[in-house]
Amino acid sequence: MPNIRRTQHLGLVGVLLIALAFTGLQLTAVTGRASPDTKNYLSYALSLSGESREEAGRRAIAYSCDSGQHPSLSPVPWTNRKAVGESEEQCVRRLNDSVAYWTRHGNTEGMTAPFANQRFMAIFEARPGYPLFLVPFIDAFGIRWGLWLAGLVIALAGSLCVLLSLRAAGASRRAGLAGQALYLALPTGTVAMNPLSDGLSLALGTAIVLGCVLLLRDRPRTDGGSGTSFGPGAGARTVSARPGTGAALVAGGFALMFLVRYSQALLLAAALAGVLLARAGWLRRRGRREAAPVLRAAGLCAGLTACIYAGAHLLGWPMGQDSAQDLLTHHYQRPDLPNPWPEFFVQEGVFWSAWSRRQITQPVLPVLLALSAWAMLRRRSVVLPLAVAAGAAGLLNQAGHPNLGQLYGYRLIVFLWLLPALAIPLLLDRPAREPSPGPAQPEQTGDGRVGVSRQ
């Protein structure tokens, strides 16, 4: 038992050291992260906290323009931001003029300030989850530190979910810590820190992955207890949680993600359903008993896909057709196209051609994806099909927004980076002798100590 406690303490120390190192690095840029969309979410959050729409818009403009004056963080590609352009005074004047213009042209309702026409701002009105999340941070710490702390909580929560997903899937402690570190070091950590809804959506996505892992590893308990040992010092093979834990995480994660960024929730649910259904079919053809929990997880994700689509439709939120018109009409400032899809698919070709050329010149992602493919060939883990589904959801989200202005960004495709964060750490472990190991069972050793055996 003392050895087990010592191992648990070492694991916890590792988790804390990684979190502290990340926090220290982020203190070098408390502000300077705002994007053009930040002011929309911030004005929404300020309105929710009791500010008038006009005052919320004024404060959001002040923060956004001040943030634009700060230079890039470092030479790491995904932490770079655009160089300072207009002065802070010019920025404030431009945005105030825009607010006045759109107010005169009918944008007089809603929680967000009228930075653009009402149809475009409806996109942000349909994402109340992130502004709601920001309110307590802004109320307690002000805008600058509140946004920074909210981002830090989001980033660390997502990294812990990655660690727990790997541990629940049977990975070793070092693999779990590697997954946590990779998540924070890759664009997933940078996007999580940015004051946008993408980071919170990503963190909820990692919680959904954790829930799916629990669903896929669900087996009857034989030790008479309940709960799962996920601590950093737990053994590589852990007992499974109660059957409802995984389902609750998946359903709850998607319910929250629906409010944060429903389009990404829809794509992730559909991708998980498709990958898990294919996985269940493959297992069934091979006569494997693991097909049943995989099929149940696929059914749950398929049902949630239908619920998300129906909910967005019933609420009148913008859908795929609106996204295509937004791209092709420059945020609805030109007349709608009668049939946007031919031109939209032309834009798809242009974007992905340019994106592929960029991957050749900066092959960080291709190298990581190659390592992920190697991990999938060399290792067997329930987390791998989930990582593939998350990556597919990122590609689908980017495909829905083939905007060349996003060519050098990472936020729309950020779910793709979850694939290496979840797959590469498995290379640190030895290949499993059995394709789907059962939960650990306590056994009595010859000298009276309690050990852990694999089924």
PDB file of N, CA and C in Angstrom, residues 80-178:
ATOM      1  N   ASN A  80       1.511  32.434 -32.863  1.00  0.00           N
ATOM      2  CA  ASN A  80       1.686  33.738 -33.492  1.00  0.00           C
ATOM      3  C   ASN A  80       0.346  34.397 -33.769  1.00  0.00           C
ATOM      4  N   ARG A  81       0.339  35.722 -33.650  1.00  0.00           N
ATOM      5  CA  ARG A  81      -0.828  36.499 -34.030  1.00  0.00           C
ATOM      6  C   ARG A  81      -0.393  37.567 -35.034  1.00  0.00           C
ATOM      7  N   LYS A  82      -1.359  38.178 -35.681  1.00  0.00           N
ATOM      8  CA  LYS A  82      -1.038  39.180 -36.682  1.00  0.00           C
ATOM      9  C   LYS A  82      -0.301  40.352 -36.052  1.00  0.00           C
ATOM     10  N   ALA A  83       0.568  40.958 -36.830  1.00  0.00           N
ATOM     11  CA  ALA A  83       1.294  42.129 -36.348  1.00  0.00           C
ATOM     12  C   ALA A  83       0.320  43.275 -36.108  1.00  0.00           C
ATOM     13  N   VAL A  84       0.723  44.180 -35.250  1.00  0.00           N
ATOM     14  CA  VAL A  84      -0.120  45.333 -34.940  1.00  0.00           C
ATOM     15  C   VAL A  84      -0.350  46.149 -36.203  1.00  0.00           C
ATOM     16  N   GLY A  85      -1.598  46.460 -36.480  1.00  0.00           N
ATOM     17  CA  GLY A  85      -1.927  47.255 -37.662  1.00  0.00           C
ATOM     18  C   GLY A  85      -2.325  48.655 -37.273  1.00  0.00           C
ATOM     19  N   GLU A  86      -3.645  48.917 -37.249  1.00  0.00           N
ATOM     20  CA  GLU A  86      -4.120  50.250 -36.894  1.00  0.00           C
ATOM     21  C   GLU A  86      -3.875  50.547 -35.420  1.00  0.00           C
ATOM     22  N   SER A  87      -3.861  51.829 -35.102  1.00  0.00           N
ATOM     23  CA  SER A  87      -3.673  52.232 -33.713  1.00  0.00           C
ATOM     24  C   SER A  87      -4.932  51.919 -32.905  1.00  0.00           C
ATOM     25  N   GLU A  88      -4.792  51.981 -31.589  1.00  0.00           N
ATOM     26  CA  GLU A  88      -5.938  51.700 -30.738  1.00  0.00           C
ATOM     27  C   GLU A  88      -7.046  52.715 -30.977  1.00  0.00           C
ATOM     28  N   GLU A  89      -6.685  53.985 -31.151  1.00  0.00           N
ATOM     29  CA  GLU A  89      -7.689  55.024 -31.391  1.00  0.00           C
ATOM     30  C   GLU A  89      -8.414  54.792 -32.711  1.00  0.00           C
ATOM     31  N   GLN A  90      -7.675  54.407 -33.753  1.00  0.00           N
ATOM     32  CA  GLN A  90      -8.300  54.120 -35.046  1.00  0.00           C
ATOM     33  C   GLN A  90      -9.244  52.929 -34.950  1.00  0.00           C
ATOM     34  N   CYS A  91      -8.831  51.924 -34.205  1.00  0.00           N
ATOM     35  CA  CYS A  91      -9.667  50.730 -34.027  1.00  0.00           C
ATOM     36  C   CYS A  91     -10.977  51.087 -33.314  1.00  0.00           C
ATOM     37  N   VAL A  92     -10.884  51.852 -32.229  1.00  0.00           N
ATOM     38  CA  VAL A  92     -12.082  52.244 -31.483  1.00  0.00           C
ATOM     39  C   VAL A  92     -13.016  53.061 -32.364  1.00  0.00           C
ATOM     40  N   ARG A  93     -12.459  53.979 -33.127  1.00  0.00           N
ATOM     41  CA  ARG A  93     -13.275  54.827 -33.990  1.00  0.00           C
ATOM     42  C   ARG A  93     -13.979  53.994 -35.064  1.00  0.00           C
ATOM     43  N   ARG A  94     -13.242  53.057 -35.665  1.00  0.00           N
ATOM     44  CA  ARG A  94     -13.830  52.222 -36.721  1.00  0.00           C
ATOM     45  C   ARG A  94     -14.981  51.374 -36.186  1.00  0.00           C
ATOM     46  N   LEU A  95     -14.779  50.734 -35.036  1.00  0.00           N
ATOM     47  CA  LEU A  95     -15.818  49.868 -34.493  1.00  0.00           C
ATOM     48  C   LEU A  95     -17.014  50.661 -33.975  1.00  0.00           C
ATOM     49  N   ASN A  96     -16.768  51.819 -33.381  1.00  0.00           N
ATOM     50  CA  ASN A  96     -17.890  52.667 -32.945  1.00  0.00           C
ATOM     51  C   ASN A  96     -18.710  53.142 -34.137  1.00  0.00           C
ATOM     52  N   ASP A  97     -18.030  53.484 -35.232  1.00  0.00           N
ATOM     53  CA  ASP A  97     -18.746  53.890 -36.447  1.00  0.00           C
ATOM     54  C   ASP A  97     -19.579  52.728 -36.997  1.00  0.00           C
ATOM     55  N   SER A  98     -19.029  51.514 -36.907  1.00  0.00           N
ATOM     56  CA  SER A  98     -19.765  50.343 -37.391  1.00  0.00           C
ATOM     57  C   SER A  98     -21.009  50.096 -36.544  1.00  0.00           C
ATOM     58  N   VAL A  99     -20.868  50.224 -35.227  1.00  0.00           N
ATOM     59  CA  VAL A  99     -22.015  50.049 -34.332  1.00  0.00           C
ATOM     60  C   VAL A  99     -23.097  51.077 -34.649  1.00  0.00           C
ATOM     61  N   ALA A 100     -22.695  52.333 -34.841  1.00  0.00           N
ATOM     62  CA  ALA A 100     -23.668  53.384 -35.143  1.00  0.00           C
ATOM     63  C   ALA A 100     -24.371  53.107 -36.474  1.00  0.00           C
ATOM     64  N   TYR A 101     -23.607  52.647 -37.467  1.00  0.00           N
ATOM     65  CA  TYR A 101     -24.181  52.370 -38.781  1.00  0.00           C
ATOM     66  C   TYR A 101     -25.228  51.264 -38.708  1.00  0.00           C
ATOM     67  N   TRP A 102     -24.886  50.144 -38.061  1.00  0.00           N
ATOM     68  CA  TRP A 102     -25.813  49.020 -38.047  1.00  0.00           C
ATOM     69  C   TRP A 102     -26.992  49.270 -37.110  1.00  0.00           C
ATOM     70  N   THR A 103     -26.807  50.116 -36.129  1.00  0.00           N
ATOM     71  CA  THR A 103     -27.947  50.496 -35.293  1.00  0.00           C
ATOM     72  C   THR A 103     -28.961  51.285 -36.112  1.00  0.00           C
ATOM     73  N   ARG A 104     -28.442  52.194 -36.938  1.00  0.00           N
ATOM     74  CA  ARG A 104     -29.338  52.968 -37.801  1.00  0.00           C
ATOM     75  C   ARG A 104     -30.034  52.095 -38.829  1.00  0.00           C
ATOM     76  N   HIS A 105     -29.408  50.976 -39.183  1.00  0.00           N
ATOM     77  CA  HIS A 105     -29.968  50.099 -40.212  1.00  0.00           C
ATOM     78  C   HIS A 105     -30.685  48.889 -39.621  1.00  0.00           C
ATOM     79  N   GLY A 106     -31.214  49.045 -38.416  1.00  0.00           N
ATOM     80  CA  GLY A 106     -32.179  48.084 -37.911  1.00  0.00           C
ATOM     81  C   GLY A 106     -31.693  47.064 -36.913  1.00  0.00           C
ATOM     82  N   ASN A 107     -30.410  46.995 -36.611  1.00  0.00           N
ATOM     83  CA  ASN A 107     -29.936  46.020 -35.631  1.00  0.00           C
ATOM     84  C   ASN A 107     -30.065  46.633 -34.237  1.00  0.00           C
ATOM     85  N   THR A 108     -31.232  46.502 -33.663  1.00  0.00           N
ATOM     86  CA  THR A 108     -31.522  47.138 -32.372  1.00  0.00           C
ATOM     87  C   THR A 108     -31.929  46.136 -31.304  1.00  0.00           C
ATOM     88  N   GLU A 109     -31.852  44.825 -31.605  1.00  0.00           N
ATOM     89  CA  GLU A 109     -32.261  43.808 -30.644  1.00  0.00           C
ATOM     90  C   GLU A 109     -31.178  42.751 -30.514  1.00  0.00           C
ATOM     91  N   GLY A 110     -31.232  42.035 -29.396  1.00  0.00           N
ATOM     92  CA  GLY A 110     -30.288  40.950 -29.168  1.00  0.00           C
ATOM     93  C   GLY A 110     -29.352  41.254 -28.017  1.00  0.00           C
ATOM     94  N   MET A 111     -28.598  40.236 -27.623  1.00  0.00           N
ATOM     95  CA  MET A 111     -27.665  40.370 -26.511  1.00  0.00           C
ATOM     96  C   MET A 111     -26.315  40.904 -26.949  1.00  0.00           C
ATOM     97  N   THR A 112     -25.932  40.661 -28.188  1.00  0.00           N
ATOM     98  CA  THR A 112     -24.646  41.151 -28.681  1.00  0.00           C
ATOM     99  C   THR A 112     -24.798  42.563 -29.212  1.00  0.00           C
ATOM    100  N   ALA A 113     -23.728  43.337 -29.101  1.00  0.00           N
ATOM    101  CA  ALA A 113     -23.735  44.691 -29.645  1.00  0.00           C
ATOM    102  C   ALA A 113     -23.825  44.625 -31.173  1.00  0.00           C
ATOM    103  N   PRO A 114     -24.360  45.655 -31.828  1.00  0.00           N
ATOM    104  CA  PRO A 114     -24.571  45.609 -33.285  1.00  0.00           C
ATOM    105  C   PRO A 114     -23.296  45.893 -34.079  1.00  0.00           C
ATOM    106  N   PHE A 115     -22.351  44.968 -34.025  1.00  0.00           N
ATOM    107  CA  PHE A 115     -21.099  45.149 -34.766  1.00  0.00           C
ATOM    108  C   PHE A 115     -21.265  44.863 -36.252  1.00  0.00           C
ATOM    109  N   ALA A 116     -22.356  44.192 -36.628  1.00  0.00           N
ATOM    110  CA  ALA A 116     -22.610  43.864 -38.034  1.00  0.00           C
ATOM    111  C   ALA A 116     -24.118  43.754 -38.206  1.00  0.00           C
ATOM    112  N   ASN A 117     -24.547  43.305 -39.380  1.00  0.00           N
ATOM    113  CA  ASN A 117     -25.976  43.197 -39.623  1.00  0.00           C
ATOM    114  C   ASN A 117     -26.588  42.114 -38.729  1.00  0.00           C
ATOM    115  N   GLN A 118     -27.878  42.188 -38.533  1.00  0.00           N
ATOM    116  CA  GLN A 118     -28.555  41.321 -37.578  1.00  0.00           C
ATOM    117  C   GLN A 118     -28.473  39.855 -37.974  1.00  0.00           C
ATOM    118  N   ARG A 119     -28.457  39.568 -39.253  1.00  0.00           N
ATOM    119  CA  ARG A 119     -28.404  38.180 -39.697  1.00  0.00           C
ATOM    120  C   ARG A 119     -27.056  37.545 -39.336  1.00  0.00           C
ATOM    121  N   PHE A 120     -25.985  38.310 -39.475  1.00  0.00           N
ATOM    122  CA  PHE A 120     -24.680  37.775 -39.102  1.00  0.00           C
ATOM    123  C   PHE A 120     -24.552  37.640 -37.588  1.00  0.00           C
ATOM    124  N   MET A 121     -25.038  38.620 -36.844  1.00  0.00           N
ATOM    125  CA  MET A 121     -24.936  38.561 -35.395  1.00  0.00           C
ATOM    126  C   MET A 121     -25.797  37.441 -34.810  1.00  0.00           C
ATOM    127  N   ALA A 122     -26.784  36.959 -35.573  1.00  0.00           N
ATOM    128  CA  ALA A 122     -27.607  35.848 -35.101  1.00  0.00           C
ATOM    129  C   ALA A 122     -26.773  34.587 -34.894  1.00  0.00           C
ATOM    130  N   ILE A 123     -25.648  34.471 -35.599  1.00  0.00           N
ATOM    131  CA  ILE A 123     -24.751  33.325 -35.399  1.00  0.00           C
ATOM    132  C   ILE A 123     -24.266  33.285 -33.957  1.00  0.00           C
ATOM    133  N   PHE A 124     -23.924  34.448 -33.410  1.00  0.00           N
ATOM    134  CA  PHE A 124     -23.401  34.519 -32.044  1.00  0.00           C
ATOM    135  C   PHE A 124     -24.522  34.499 -31.009  1.00  0.00           C
ATOM    136  N   GLU A 125     -25.681  34.989 -31.388  1.00  0.00           N
ATOM    137  CA  GLU A 125     -26.837  34.884 -30.494  1.00  0.00           C
ATOM    138  C   GLU A 125     -27.194  33.424 -30.243  1.00  0.00           C
ATOM    139  N   ALA A 126     -26.860  32.548 -31.209  1.00  0.00           N
ATOM    140  CA  ALA A 126     -27.176  31.126 -31.091  1.00  0.00           C
ATOM    141  C   ALA A 126     -26.083  30.354 -30.350  1.00  0.00           C
ATOM    142  N   ARG A 127     -25.157  31.054 -29.708  1.00  0.00           N
ATOM    143  CA  ARG A 127     -24.085  30.400 -28.951  1.00  0.00           C
ATOM    144  C   ARG A 127     -24.017  30.989 -27.541  1.00  0.00           C
ATOM    145  N   PRO A 128     -25.059  30.819 -26.739  1.00  0.00           N
ATOM    146  CA  PRO A 128     -25.069  31.462 -25.424  1.00  0.00           C
ATOM    147  C   PRO A 128     -24.177  30.787 -24.396  1.00  0.00           C
ATOM    148  N   GLY A 129     -23.733  29.566 -24.654  1.00  0.00           N
ATOM    149  CA  GLY A 129     -22.998  28.819 -23.639  1.00  0.00           C
ATOM    150  C   GLY A 129     -21.697  29.459 -23.230  1.00  0.00           C
ATOM    151  N   TYR A 130     -20.901  29.905 -24.211  1.00  0.00           N
ATOM    152  CA  TYR A 130     -19.610  30.509 -23.875  1.00  0.00           C
ATOM    153  C   TYR A 130     -19.773  31.832 -23.133  1.00  0.00           C
ATOM    154  N   PRO A 131     -20.626  32.757 -23.574  1.00  0.00           N
ATOM    155  CA  PRO A 131     -20.839  33.975 -22.774  1.00  0.00           C
ATOM    156  C   PRO A 131     -21.314  33.682 -21.350  1.00  0.00           C
ATOM    157  N   LEU A 132     -22.200  32.702 -21.186  1.00  0.00           N
ATOM    158  CA  LEU A 132     -22.643  32.331 -19.838  1.00  0.00           C
ATOM    159  C   LEU A 132     -21.479  31.838 -18.992  1.00  0.00           C
ATOM    160  N   PHE A 133     -20.589  31.075 -19.598  1.00  0.00           N
ATOM    161  CA  PHE A 133     -19.414  30.580 -18.884  1.00  0.00           C
ATOM    162  C   PHE A 133     -18.508  31.728 -18.453  1.00  0.00           C
ATOM    163  N   LEU A 134     -18.435  32.773 -19.277  1.00  0.00           N
ATOM    164  CA  LEU A 134     -17.535  33.895 -18.979  1.00  0.00           C
ATOM    165  C   LEU A 134     -18.029  34.782 -17.845  1.00  0.00           C
ATOM    166  N   VAL A 135     -19.331  34.846 -17.642  1.00  0.00           N
ATOM    167  CA  VAL A 135     -19.904  35.835 -16.718  1.00  0.00           C
ATOM    168  C   VAL A 135     -19.263  35.812 -15.339  1.00  0.00           C
ATOM    169  N   PRO A 136     -19.169  34.665 -14.645  1.00  0.00           N
ATOM    170  CA  PRO A 136     -18.574  34.708 -13.303  1.00  0.00           C
ATOM    171  C   PRO A 136     -17.117  35.139 -13.299  1.00  0.00           C
ATOM    172  N   PHE A 137     -16.368  34.778 -14.327  1.00  0.00           N
ATOM    173  CA  PHE A 137     -14.965  35.182 -14.394  1.00  0.00           C
ATOM    174  C   PHE A 137     -14.833  36.693 -14.576  1.00  0.00           C
ATOM    175  N   ILE A 138     -15.658  37.258 -15.465  1.00  0.00           N
ATOM    176  CA  ILE A 138     -15.597  38.696 -15.712  1.00  0.00           C
ATOM    177  C   ILE A 138     -16.087  39.477 -14.504  1.00  0.00           C
ATOM    178  N   ASP A 139     -17.147  39.002 -13.872  1.00  0.00           N
ATOM    179  CA  ASP A 139     -17.665  39.689 -12.688  1.00  0.00           C
ATOM    180  C   ASP A 139     -16.649  39.699 -11.555  1.00  0.00           C
ATOM    181  N   ALA A 140     -15.915  38.601 -11.398  1.00  0.00           N
ATOM    182  CA  ALA A 140     -14.991  38.482 -10.267  1.00  0.00           C
ATOM    183  C   ALA A 140     -13.634  39.115 -10.536  1.00  0.00           C
ATOM    184  N   PHE A 141     -13.147  39.049 -11.772  1.00  0.00           N
ATOM    185  CA  PHE A 141     -11.764  39.454 -12.044  1.00  0.00           C
ATOM    186  C   PHE A 141     -11.629  40.545 -13.096  1.00  0.00           C
ATOM    187  N   GLY A 142     -12.733  41.032 -13.642  1.00  0.00           N
ATOM    188  CA  GLY A 142     -12.629  42.020 -14.697  1.00  0.00           C
ATOM    189  C   GLY A 142     -12.424  41.359 -16.053  1.00  0.00           C
ATOM    190  N   ILE A 143     -12.430  42.163 -17.096  1.00  0.00           N
ATOM    191  CA  ILE A 143     -12.385  41.604 -18.451  1.00  0.00           C
ATOM    192  C   ILE A 143     -11.044  40.948 -18.745  1.00  0.00           C
ATOM    193  N   ARG A 144      -9.937  41.662 -18.510  1.00  0.00           N
ATOM    194  CA  ARG A 144      -8.629  41.135 -18.921  1.00  0.00           C
ATOM    195  C   ARG A 144      -8.302  39.836 -18.195  1.00  0.00           C
ATOM    196  N   TRP A 145      -8.292  39.870 -16.867  1.00  0.00           N
ATOM    197  CA  TRP A 145      -7.940  38.670 -16.111  1.00  0.00           C
ATOM    198  C   TRP A 145      -9.053  37.634 -16.148  1.00  0.00           C
ATOM    199  N   GLY A 146     -10.294  38.067 -16.266  1.00  0.00           N
ATOM    200  CA  GLY A 146     -11.397  37.119 -16.337  1.00  0.00           C
ATOM    201  C   GLY A 146     -11.325  36.254 -17.576  1.00  0.00           C
ATOM    202  N   LEU A 147     -11.073  36.881 -18.735  1.00  0.00           N
ATOM    203  CA  LEU A 147     -10.948  36.108 -19.968  1.00  0.00           C
ATOM    204  C   LEU A 147      -9.741  35.176 -19.913  1.00  0.00           C
ATOM    205  N   TRP A 148      -8.641  35.651 -19.343  1.00  0.00           N
ATOM    206  CA  TRP A 148      -7.444  34.822 -19.252  1.00  0.00           C
ATOM    207  C   TRP A 148      -7.682  33.618 -18.346  1.00  0.00           C
ATOM    208  N   LEU A 149      -8.267  33.849 -17.194  1.00  0.00           N
ATOM    209  CA  LEU A 149      -8.529  32.745 -16.266  1.00  0.00           C
ATOM    210  C   LEU A 149      -9.539  31.758 -16.830  1.00  0.00           C
ATOM    211  N   ALA A 150     -10.558  32.270 -17.518  1.00  0.00           N
ATOM    212  CA  ALA A 150     -11.525  31.368 -18.150  1.00  0.00           C
ATOM    213  C   ALA A 150     -10.829  30.471 -19.166  1.00  0.00           C
ATOM    214  N   GLY A 151      -9.947  31.048 -19.964  1.00  0.00           N
ATOM    215  CA  GLY A 151      -9.194  30.252 -20.929  1.00  0.00           C
ATOM    216  C   GLY A 151      -8.306  29.223 -20.257  1.00  0.00           C
ATOM    217  N   LEU A 152      -7.677  29.612 -19.146  1.00  0.00           N
ATOM    218  CA  LEU A 152      -6.803  28.679 -18.428  1.00  0.00           C
ATOM    219  C   LEU A 152      -7.599  27.499 -17.884  1.00  0.00           C
ATOM    220  N   VAL A 153      -8.756  27.776 -17.298  1.00  0.00           N
ATOM    221  CA  VAL A 153      -9.605  26.698 -16.785  1.00  0.00           C
ATOM    222  C   VAL A 153     -10.025  25.767 -17.919  1.00  0.00           C
ATOM    223  N   ILE A 154     -10.408  26.339 -19.051  1.00  0.00           N
ATOM    224  CA  ILE A 154     -10.828  25.539 -20.202  1.00  0.00           C
ATOM    225  C   ILE A 154      -9.685  24.649 -20.688  1.00  0.00           C
ATOM    226  N   ALA A 155      -8.485  25.234 -20.808  1.00  0.00           N
ATOM    227  CA  ALA A 155      -7.338  24.473 -21.317  1.00  0.00           C
ATOM    228  C   ALA A 155      -6.959  23.341 -20.369  1.00  0.00           C
ATOM    229  N   LEU A 156      -6.876  23.633 -19.076  1.00  0.00           N
ATOM    230  CA  LEU A 156      -6.478  22.605 -18.117  1.00  0.00           C
ATOM    231  C   LEU A 156      -7.545  21.512 -17.998  1.00  0.00           C
ATOM    232  N   ALA A 157      -8.819  21.900 -18.066  1.00  0.00           N
ATOM    233  CA  ALA A 157      -9.881  20.897 -18.005  1.00  0.00           C
ATOM    234  C   ALA A 157      -9.802  19.952 -19.199  1.00  0.00           C
ATOM    235  N   GLY A 158      -9.586  20.497 -20.388  1.00  0.00           N
ATOM    236  CA  GLY A 158      -9.456  19.648 -21.565  1.00  0.00           C
ATOM    237  C   GLY A 158      -8.267  18.709 -21.465  1.00  0.00           C
ATOM    238  N   SER A 159      -7.141  19.213 -20.943  1.00  0.00           N
ATOM    239  CA  SER A 159      -5.949  18.367 -20.821  1.00  0.00           C
ATOM    240  C   SER A 159      -6.169  17.242 -19.821  1.00  0.00           C
ATOM    241  N   LEU A 160      -6.896  17.524 -18.744  1.00  0.00           N
ATOM    242  CA  LEU A 160      -7.181  16.469 -17.760  1.00  0.00           C
ATOM    243  C   LEU A 160      -8.120  15.416 -18.343  1.00  0.00           C
ATOM    244  N   CYS A 161      -9.067  15.838 -19.153  1.00  0.00           N
ATOM    245  CA  CYS A 161      -9.958  14.866 -19.796  1.00  0.00           C
ATOM    246  C   CYS A 161      -9.181  13.959 -20.750  1.00  0.00           C
ATOM    247  N   VAL A 162      -8.179  14.515 -21.440  1.00  0.00           N
ATOM    248  CA  VAL A 162      -7.330  13.690 -22.300  1.00  0.00           C
ATOM    249  C   VAL A 162      -6.571  12.673 -21.456  1.00  0.00           C
ATOM    250  N   LEU A 163      -5.989  13.134 -20.346  1.00  0.00           N
ATOM    251  CA  LEU A 163      -5.270  12.229 -19.450  1.00  0.00           C
ATOM    252  C   LEU A 163      -6.190  11.120 -18.942  1.00  0.00           C
ATOM    253  N   LEU A 164      -7.370  11.500 -18.474  1.00  0.00           N
ATOM    254  CA  LEU A 164      -8.303  10.508 -17.936  1.00  0.00           C
ATOM    255  C   LEU A 164      -8.802   9.555 -19.009  1.00  0.00           C
ATOM    256  N   SER A 165      -8.977  10.046 -20.226  1.00  0.00           N
ATOM    257  CA  SER A 165      -9.407   9.167 -21.321  1.00  0.00           C
ATOM    258  C   SER A 165      -8.352   8.098 -21.588  1.00  0.00           C
ATOM    259  N   LEU A 166      -7.106   8.503 -21.629  1.00  0.00           N
ATOM    260  CA  LEU A 166      -6.033   7.538 -21.867  1.00  0.00           C
ATOM    261  C   LEU A 166      -5.931   6.536 -20.716  1.00  0.00           C
ATOM    262  N   ARG A 167      -6.026   7.030 -19.490  1.00  0.00           N
ATOM    263  CA  ARG A 167      -5.940   6.128 -18.336  1.00  0.00           C
ATOM    264  C   ARG A 167      -7.129   5.173 -18.288  1.00  0.00           C
ATOM    265  N   ALA A 168      -8.324   5.687 -18.580  1.00  0.00           N
ATOM    266  CA  ALA A 168      -9.502   4.827 -18.586  1.00  0.00           C
ATOM    267  C   ALA A 168      -9.425   3.780 -19.679  1.00  0.00           C
ATOM    268  N   ALA A 169      -8.714   4.111 -20.766  1.00  0.00           N
ATOM    269  CA  ALA A 169      -8.550   3.153 -21.859  1.00  0.00           C
ATOM    270  C   ALA A 169      -7.462   2.131 -21.568  1.00  0.00           C
ATOM    271  N   GLY A 170      -6.784   2.260 -20.419  1.00  0.00           N
ATOM    272  CA  GLY A 170      -5.772   1.275 -20.038  1.00  0.00           C
ATOM    273  C   GLY A 170      -4.354   1.703 -20.279  1.00  0.00           C
ATOM    274  N   ALA A 171      -4.110   2.973 -20.668  1.00  0.00           N
ATOM    275  CA  ALA A 171      -2.752   3.443 -20.905  1.00  0.00           C
ATOM    276  C   ALA A 171      -2.028   3.640 -19.576  1.00  0.00           C
ATOM    277  N   SER A 172      -0.707   3.657 -19.633  1.00  0.00           N
ATOM    278  CA  SER A 172       0.096   3.837 -18.433  1.00  0.00           C
ATOM    279  C   SER A 172       0.061   5.286 -17.962  1.00  0.00           C
ATOM    280  N   ARG A 173       0.606   5.502 -16.774  1.00  0.00           N
ATOM    281  CA  ARG A 173       0.658   6.855 -16.230  1.00  0.00           C
ATOM    282  C   ARG A 173       1.486   7.780 -17.125  1.00  0.00           C
ATOM    283  N   ARG A 174       2.626   7.281 -17.609  1.00  0.00           N
ATOM    284  CA  ARG A 174       3.466   8.137 -18.453  1.00  0.00           C
ATOM    285  C   ARG A 174       2.761   8.492 -19.761  1.00  0.00           C
ATOM    286  N   ALA A 175       1.974   7.571 -20.299  1.00  0.00           N
ATOM    287  CA  ALA A 175       1.222   7.879 -21.513  1.00  0.00           C
ATOM    288  C   ALA A 175       0.155   8.922 -21.230  1.00  0.00           C
ATOM    289  N   GLY A 176      -0.526   8.804 -20.095  1.00  0.00           N
ATOM    290  CA  GLY A 176      -1.528   9.802 -19.731  1.00  0.00           C
ATOM    291  C   GLY A 176      -0.924  11.184 -19.566  1.00  0.00           C
ATOM    292  N   LEU A 177       0.220  11.267 -18.881  1.00  0.00           N
ATOM    293  CA  LEU A 177       0.889  12.558 -18.708  1.00  0.00           C
ATOM    294  C   LEU A 177       1.369  13.111 -20.050  1.00  0.00           C
ATOM    295  N   ALA A 178       1.835  12.226 -20.920  1.00  0.00           N
ATOM    296  CA  ALA A 178       2.248  12.679 -22.252  1.00  0.00           C
ATOM    297  C   ALA A 178       1.060  13.247 -23.025  1.00  0.00           C
TER     298      ALA A 178
END
